mmCIF file of C-alpha atoms in Angstrom:
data_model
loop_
_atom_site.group_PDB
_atom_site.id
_atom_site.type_symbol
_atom_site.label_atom_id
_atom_site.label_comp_id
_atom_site.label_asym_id
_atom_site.label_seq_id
_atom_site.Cartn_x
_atom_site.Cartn_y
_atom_site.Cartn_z
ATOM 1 C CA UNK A 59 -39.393 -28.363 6.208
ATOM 2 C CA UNK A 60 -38.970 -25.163 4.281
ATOM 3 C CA UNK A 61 -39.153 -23.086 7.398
ATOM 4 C CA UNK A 62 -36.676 -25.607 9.256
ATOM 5 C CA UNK A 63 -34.370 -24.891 6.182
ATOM 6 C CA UNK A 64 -34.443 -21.032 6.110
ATOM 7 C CA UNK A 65 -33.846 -21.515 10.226
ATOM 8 C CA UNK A 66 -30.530 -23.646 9.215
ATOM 9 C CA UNK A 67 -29.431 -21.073 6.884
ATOM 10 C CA UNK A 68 -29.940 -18.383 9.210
ATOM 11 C CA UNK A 69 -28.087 -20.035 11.605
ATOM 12 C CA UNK A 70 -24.892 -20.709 9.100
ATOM 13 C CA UNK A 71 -25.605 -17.060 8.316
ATOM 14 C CA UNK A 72 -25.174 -15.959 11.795
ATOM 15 C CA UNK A 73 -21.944 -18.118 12.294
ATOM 16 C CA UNK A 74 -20.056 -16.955 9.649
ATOM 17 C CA UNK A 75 -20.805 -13.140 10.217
ATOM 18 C CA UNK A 76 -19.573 -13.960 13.989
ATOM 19 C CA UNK A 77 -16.260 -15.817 12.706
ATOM 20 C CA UNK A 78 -15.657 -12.624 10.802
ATOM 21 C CA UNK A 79 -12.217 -10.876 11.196
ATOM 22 C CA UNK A 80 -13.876 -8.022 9.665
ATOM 23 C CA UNK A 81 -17.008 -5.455 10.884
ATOM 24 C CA UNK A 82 -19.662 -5.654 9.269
ATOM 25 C CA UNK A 83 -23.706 -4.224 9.052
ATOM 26 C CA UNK A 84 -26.717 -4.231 6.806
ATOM 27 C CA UNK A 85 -28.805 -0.926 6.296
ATOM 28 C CA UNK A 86 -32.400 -1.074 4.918
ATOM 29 C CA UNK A 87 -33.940 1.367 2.451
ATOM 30 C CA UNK A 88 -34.601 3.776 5.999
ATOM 31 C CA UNK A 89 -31.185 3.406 6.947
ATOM 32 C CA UNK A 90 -32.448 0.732 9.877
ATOM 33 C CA UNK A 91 -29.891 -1.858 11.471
ATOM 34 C CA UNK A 92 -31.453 -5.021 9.520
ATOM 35 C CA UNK A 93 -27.806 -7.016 10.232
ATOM 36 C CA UNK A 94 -24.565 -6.699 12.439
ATOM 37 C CA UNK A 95 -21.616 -8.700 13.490
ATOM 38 C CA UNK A 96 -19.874 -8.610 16.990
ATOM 39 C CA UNK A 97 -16.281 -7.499 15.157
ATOM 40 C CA UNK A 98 -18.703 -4.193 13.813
ATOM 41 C CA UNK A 99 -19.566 -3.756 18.065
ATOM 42 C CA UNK A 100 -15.383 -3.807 18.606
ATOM 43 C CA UNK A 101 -14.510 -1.448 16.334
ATOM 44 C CA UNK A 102 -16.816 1.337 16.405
ATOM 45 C CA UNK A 103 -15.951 1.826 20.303
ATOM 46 C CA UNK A 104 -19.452 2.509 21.763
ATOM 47 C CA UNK A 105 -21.724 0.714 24.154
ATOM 48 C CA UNK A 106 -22.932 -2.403 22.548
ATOM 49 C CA UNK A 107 -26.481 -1.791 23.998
ATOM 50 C CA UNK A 108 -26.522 1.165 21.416
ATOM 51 C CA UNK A 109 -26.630 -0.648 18.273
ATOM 52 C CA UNK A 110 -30.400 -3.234 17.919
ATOM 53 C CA UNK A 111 -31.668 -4.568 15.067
ATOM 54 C CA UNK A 112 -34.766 -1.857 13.545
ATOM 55 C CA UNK A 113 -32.597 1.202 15.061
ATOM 56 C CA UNK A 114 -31.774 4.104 12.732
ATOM 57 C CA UNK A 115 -28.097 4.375 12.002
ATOM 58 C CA UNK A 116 -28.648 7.894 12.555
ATOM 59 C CA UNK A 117 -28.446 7.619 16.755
ATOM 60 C CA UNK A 118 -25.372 5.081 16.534
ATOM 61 C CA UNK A 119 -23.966 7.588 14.592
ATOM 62 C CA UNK A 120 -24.433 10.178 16.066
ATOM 63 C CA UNK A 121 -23.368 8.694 19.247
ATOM 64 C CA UNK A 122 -19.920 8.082 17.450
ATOM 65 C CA UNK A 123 -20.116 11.098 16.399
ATOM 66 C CA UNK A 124 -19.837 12.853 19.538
ATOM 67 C CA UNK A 125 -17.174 10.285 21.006
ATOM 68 C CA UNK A 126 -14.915 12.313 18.285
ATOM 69 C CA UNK A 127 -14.673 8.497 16.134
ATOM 70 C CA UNK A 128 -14.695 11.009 12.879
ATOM 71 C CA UNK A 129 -12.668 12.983 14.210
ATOM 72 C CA UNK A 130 -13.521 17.252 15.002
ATOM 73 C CA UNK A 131 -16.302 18.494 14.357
ATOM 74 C CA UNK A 132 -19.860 19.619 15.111
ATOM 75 C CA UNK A 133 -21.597 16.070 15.643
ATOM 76 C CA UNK A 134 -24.641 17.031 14.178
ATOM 77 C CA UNK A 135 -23.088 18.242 10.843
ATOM 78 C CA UNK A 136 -20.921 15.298 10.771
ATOM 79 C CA UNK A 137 -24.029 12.956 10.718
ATOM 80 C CA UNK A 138 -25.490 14.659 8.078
ATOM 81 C CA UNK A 139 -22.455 14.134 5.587
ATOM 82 C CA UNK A 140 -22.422 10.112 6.829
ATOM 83 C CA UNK A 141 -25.931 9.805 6.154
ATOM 84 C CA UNK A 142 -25.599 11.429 3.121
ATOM 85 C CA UNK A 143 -22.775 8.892 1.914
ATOM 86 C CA UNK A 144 -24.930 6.161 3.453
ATOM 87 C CA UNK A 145 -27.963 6.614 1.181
ATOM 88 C CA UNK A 146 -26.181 7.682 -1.724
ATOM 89 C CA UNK A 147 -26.213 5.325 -5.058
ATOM 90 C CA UNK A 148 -22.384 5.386 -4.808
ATOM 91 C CA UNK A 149 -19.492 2.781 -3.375
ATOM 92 C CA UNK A 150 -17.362 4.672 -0.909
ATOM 93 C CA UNK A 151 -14.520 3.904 0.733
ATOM 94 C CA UNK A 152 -12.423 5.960 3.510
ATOM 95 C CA UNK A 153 -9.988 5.738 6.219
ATOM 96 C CA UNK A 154 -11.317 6.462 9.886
ATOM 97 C CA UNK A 155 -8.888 6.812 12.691
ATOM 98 C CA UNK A 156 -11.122 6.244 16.401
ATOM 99 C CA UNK A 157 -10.027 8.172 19.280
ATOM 100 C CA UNK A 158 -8.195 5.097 20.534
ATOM 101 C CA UNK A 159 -5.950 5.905 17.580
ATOM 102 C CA UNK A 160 -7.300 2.612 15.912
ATOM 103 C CA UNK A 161 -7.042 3.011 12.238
ATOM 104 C CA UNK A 162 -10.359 1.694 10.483
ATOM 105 C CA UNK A 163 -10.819 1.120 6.596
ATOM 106 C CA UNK A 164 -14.942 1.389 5.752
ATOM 107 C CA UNK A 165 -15.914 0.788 2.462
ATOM 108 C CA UNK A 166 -19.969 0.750 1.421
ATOM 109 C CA UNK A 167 -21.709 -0.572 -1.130
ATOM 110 C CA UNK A 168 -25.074 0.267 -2.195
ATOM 111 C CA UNK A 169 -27.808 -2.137 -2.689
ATOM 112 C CA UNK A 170 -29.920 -2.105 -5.076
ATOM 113 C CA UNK A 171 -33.342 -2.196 -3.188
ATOM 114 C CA UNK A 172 -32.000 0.641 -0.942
ATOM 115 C CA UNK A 173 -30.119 0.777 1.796
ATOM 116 C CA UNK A 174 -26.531 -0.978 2.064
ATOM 117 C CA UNK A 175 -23.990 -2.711 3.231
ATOM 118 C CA UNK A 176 -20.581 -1.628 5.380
ATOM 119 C CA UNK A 177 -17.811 -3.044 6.220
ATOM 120 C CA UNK A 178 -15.203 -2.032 8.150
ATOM 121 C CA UNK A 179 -11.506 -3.470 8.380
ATOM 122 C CA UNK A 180 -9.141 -2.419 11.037
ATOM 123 C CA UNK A 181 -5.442 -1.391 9.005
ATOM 124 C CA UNK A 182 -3.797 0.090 12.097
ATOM 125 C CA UNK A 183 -0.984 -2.494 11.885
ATOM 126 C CA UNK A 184 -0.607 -2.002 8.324
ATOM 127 C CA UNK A 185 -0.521 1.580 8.536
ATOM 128 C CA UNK A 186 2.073 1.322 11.504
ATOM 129 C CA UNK A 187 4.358 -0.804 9.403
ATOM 130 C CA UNK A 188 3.664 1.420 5.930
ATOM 131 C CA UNK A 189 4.851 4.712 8.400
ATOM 132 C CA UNK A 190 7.625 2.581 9.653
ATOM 133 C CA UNK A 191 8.708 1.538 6.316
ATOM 134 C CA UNK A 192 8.474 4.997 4.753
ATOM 135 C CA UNK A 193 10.687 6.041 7.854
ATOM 136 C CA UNK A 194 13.431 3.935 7.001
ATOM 137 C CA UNK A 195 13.498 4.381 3.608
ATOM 138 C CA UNK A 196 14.052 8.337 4.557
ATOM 139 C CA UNK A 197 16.887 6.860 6.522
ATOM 140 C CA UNK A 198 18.362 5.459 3.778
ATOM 141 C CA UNK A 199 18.170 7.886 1.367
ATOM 142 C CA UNK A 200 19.758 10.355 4.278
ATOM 143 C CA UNK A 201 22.788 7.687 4.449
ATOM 144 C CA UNK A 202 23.002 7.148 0.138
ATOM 145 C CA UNK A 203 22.988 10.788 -0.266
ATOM 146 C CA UNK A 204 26.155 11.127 1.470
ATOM 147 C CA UNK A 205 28.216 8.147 0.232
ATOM 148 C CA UNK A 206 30.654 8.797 -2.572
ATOM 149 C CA UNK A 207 29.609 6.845 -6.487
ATOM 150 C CA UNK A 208 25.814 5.596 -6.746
ATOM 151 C CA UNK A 209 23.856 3.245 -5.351
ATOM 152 C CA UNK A 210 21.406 1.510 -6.562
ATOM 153 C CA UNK A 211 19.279 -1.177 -6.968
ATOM 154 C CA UNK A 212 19.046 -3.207 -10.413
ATOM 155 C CA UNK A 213 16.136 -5.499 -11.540
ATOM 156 C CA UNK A 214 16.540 -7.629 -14.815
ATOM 157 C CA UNK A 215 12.747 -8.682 -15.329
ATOM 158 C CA UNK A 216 12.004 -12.594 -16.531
ATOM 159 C CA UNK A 217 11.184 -10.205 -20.532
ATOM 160 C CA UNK A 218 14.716 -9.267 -19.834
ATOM 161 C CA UNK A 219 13.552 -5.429 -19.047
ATOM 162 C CA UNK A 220 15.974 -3.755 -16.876
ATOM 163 C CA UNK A 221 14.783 -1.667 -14.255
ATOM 164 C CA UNK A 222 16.488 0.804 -11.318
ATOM 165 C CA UNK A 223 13.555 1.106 -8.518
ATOM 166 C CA UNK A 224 16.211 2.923 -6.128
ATOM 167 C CA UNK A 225 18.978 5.229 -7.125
ATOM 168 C CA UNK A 226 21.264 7.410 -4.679
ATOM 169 C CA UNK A 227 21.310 11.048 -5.675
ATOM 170 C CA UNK A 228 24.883 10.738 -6.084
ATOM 171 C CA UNK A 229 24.506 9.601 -10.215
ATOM 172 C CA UNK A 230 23.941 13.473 -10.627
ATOM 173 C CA UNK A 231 27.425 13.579 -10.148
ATOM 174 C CA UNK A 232 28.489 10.449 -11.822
ATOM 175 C CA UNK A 233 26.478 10.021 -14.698
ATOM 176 C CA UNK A 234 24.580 13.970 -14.836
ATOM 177 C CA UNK A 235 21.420 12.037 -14.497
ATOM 178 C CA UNK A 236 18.218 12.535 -12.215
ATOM 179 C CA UNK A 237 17.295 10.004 -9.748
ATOM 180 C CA UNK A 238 13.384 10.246 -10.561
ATOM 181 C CA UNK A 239 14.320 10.103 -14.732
ATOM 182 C CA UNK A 240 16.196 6.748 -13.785
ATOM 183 C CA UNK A 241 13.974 5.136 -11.630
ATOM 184 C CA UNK A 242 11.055 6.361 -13.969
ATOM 185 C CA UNK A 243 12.879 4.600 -17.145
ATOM 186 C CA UNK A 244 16.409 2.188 -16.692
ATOM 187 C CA UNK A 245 16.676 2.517 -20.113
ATOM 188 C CA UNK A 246 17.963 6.175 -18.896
ATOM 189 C CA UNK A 247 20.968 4.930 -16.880
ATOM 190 C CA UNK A 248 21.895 2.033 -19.878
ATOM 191 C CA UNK A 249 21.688 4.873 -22.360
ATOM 192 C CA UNK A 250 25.438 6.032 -21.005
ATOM 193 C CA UNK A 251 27.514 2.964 -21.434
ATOM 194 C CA UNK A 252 29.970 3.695 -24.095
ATOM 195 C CA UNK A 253 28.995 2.002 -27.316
ATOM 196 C CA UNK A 254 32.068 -0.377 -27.312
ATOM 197 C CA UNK A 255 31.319 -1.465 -23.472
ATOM 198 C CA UNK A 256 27.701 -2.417 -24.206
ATOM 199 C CA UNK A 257 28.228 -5.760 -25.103
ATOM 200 C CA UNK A 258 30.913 -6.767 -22.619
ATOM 201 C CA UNK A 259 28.616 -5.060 -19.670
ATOM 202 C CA UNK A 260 25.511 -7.048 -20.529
ATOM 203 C CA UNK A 261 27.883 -10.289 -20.964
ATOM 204 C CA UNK A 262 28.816 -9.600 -17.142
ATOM 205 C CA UNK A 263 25.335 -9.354 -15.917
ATOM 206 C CA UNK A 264 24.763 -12.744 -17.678
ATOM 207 C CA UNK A 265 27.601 -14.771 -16.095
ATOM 208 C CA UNK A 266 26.419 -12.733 -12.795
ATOM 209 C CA UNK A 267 22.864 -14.091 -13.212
ATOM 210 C CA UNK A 268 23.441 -17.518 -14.078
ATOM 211 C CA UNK A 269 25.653 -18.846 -10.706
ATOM 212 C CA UNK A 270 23.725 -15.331 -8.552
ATOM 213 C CA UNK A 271 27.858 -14.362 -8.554
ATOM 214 C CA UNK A 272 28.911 -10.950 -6.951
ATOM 215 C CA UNK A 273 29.072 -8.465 -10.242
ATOM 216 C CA UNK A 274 32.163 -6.653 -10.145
ATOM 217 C CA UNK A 275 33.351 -4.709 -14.098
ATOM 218 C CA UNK A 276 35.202 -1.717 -14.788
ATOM 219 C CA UNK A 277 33.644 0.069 -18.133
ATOM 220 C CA UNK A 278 32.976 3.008 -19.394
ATOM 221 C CA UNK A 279 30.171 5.411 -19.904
ATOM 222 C CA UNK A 280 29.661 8.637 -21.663
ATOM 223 C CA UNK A 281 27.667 11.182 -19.126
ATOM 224 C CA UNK A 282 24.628 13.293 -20.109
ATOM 225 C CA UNK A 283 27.006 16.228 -20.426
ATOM 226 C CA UNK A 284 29.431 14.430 -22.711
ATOM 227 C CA UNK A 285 32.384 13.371 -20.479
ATOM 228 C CA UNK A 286 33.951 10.347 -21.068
ATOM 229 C CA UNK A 287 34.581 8.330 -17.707
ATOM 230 C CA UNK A 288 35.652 5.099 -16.212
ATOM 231 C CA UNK A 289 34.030 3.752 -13.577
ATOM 232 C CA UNK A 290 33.818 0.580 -11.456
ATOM 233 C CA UNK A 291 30.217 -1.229 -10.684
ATOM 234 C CA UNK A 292 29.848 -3.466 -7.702
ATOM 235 C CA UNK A 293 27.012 -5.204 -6.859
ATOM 236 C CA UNK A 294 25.538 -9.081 -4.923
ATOM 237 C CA UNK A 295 23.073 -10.901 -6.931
ATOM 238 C CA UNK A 296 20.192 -12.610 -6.161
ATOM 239 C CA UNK A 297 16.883 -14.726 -7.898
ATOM 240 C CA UNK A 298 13.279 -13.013 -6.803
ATOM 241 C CA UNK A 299 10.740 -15.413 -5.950
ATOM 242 C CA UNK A 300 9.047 -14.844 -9.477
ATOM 243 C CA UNK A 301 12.454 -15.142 -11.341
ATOM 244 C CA UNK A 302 13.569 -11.737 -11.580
ATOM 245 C CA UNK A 303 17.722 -11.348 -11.423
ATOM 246 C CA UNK A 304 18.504 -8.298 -8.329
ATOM 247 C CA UNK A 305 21.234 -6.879 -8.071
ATOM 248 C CA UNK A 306 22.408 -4.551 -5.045
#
């Protein structure tokens, strides 16, 4: 019974490793193969035939080694320092691009008996989209840097915090502020509302907020270097899935 158990288990075991969407492989105390999944096989871009149960990780790595999977290098040297990480006491995590330009996310844990456990997540599409994203924000900023006033995004948190997580370079001119001191701090960009428009301003944003109206109020501020302006703010608003009020 107890054997026809452990043979169950092992077989639940074995399903779940191969339903993975992740890589994954066990290392004994030697550094052996003890466990692998087929998703660890897809990723690592060698012969499958290469990696068996009771094998050092040494030759599979190695082997990647040489197919340039770290990267440049001498193969042999390269080893060495993944070994080293391997049988370390330490957690380590790192990004791998393969020579198929795959992008690969390993993170190991140690266990406690020696050896450990790896596994691997393929981010390429994530990384695409993250390069993508950064890309178009450059964009923007390129476009906002040459458009007359500010622009801006404003964020009034559900503790009523209000927040600026993009500003255009142009409220150097406006308001004689910095971009990064804004977006650091909104309190920076409140702090030049004239005194006697405080009140009427934040009265705006709450009839704005309540019906998500367009924001439209002429006020005016007092500028870092002392100069007394009016200006005109513009803005559509909108409710954030977690209750926060946007305004761009």
């Amino acid at each position: 019974v107890a054997k026809a158990a452990l043979a169950e288990k092992e077989k639940q075991l074995s399903t779940a490793l191969t339903s993975m969407s992740d890589g994954f492989y066990l290392l004994d105390k030697d550094l052996r193969y003890v466990m692998f999944n087929r998703r660890y096989l897809e990723l690592i871009e060698i012969p499958p035939d290469i990696v068996q149960i009771g094998r050092p990780a040494r030759d599979v790595i190695l082997e990647m080694a040489k197919r340039r999977f770290y990267g440049a290098g001498d193969p042999e040297k390269l080893t060495r320092e993944r070994l080293a990480l391997l049988a370390s006491d330490a957690s380590v995590e790192r990004e791998i691009k393969t020579p198929s330009g795959r992008i690969v996310h390993a993170r190991k844990a140690p266990l406690k008996e020696g050896g450990a456990v790896v596994t691997l997540t393929d981010i390429t599409r994530r990384k695409h989209t993250e390069e993508e994203l950064r890309r178009s924000e450059q964009r923007y900023e390129a476009i906002t840097s040459n458009l007359p006033g500010v622009v801006y995004r404003r964020i009034r948190h559900k503790d009523g915090v209000i927040s600026y997580p993009f500003v255009s370079p142009g409220v150097r001119e406006l308001y004689g502020l910095e971009p990064k001191d804004v977006v650091a701090d909104g309190k920076v960009m409140l702090a030049v509302l004239h005194p006697e428009e405080r009140d009427r301003f934040f009265a705006s944003l709450d009839e704005s907020a309540r019906g998500l109206a367009p924001w439209n109020l002429e006020f005016r501020v007092i500028t870092a270097k002392g100069e007394h302006k009016w200006v005109r703010g513009s803005s559509h608003a909108r409710r954030a899935p977690n209750g926060d009020i946007i305004w761009d």
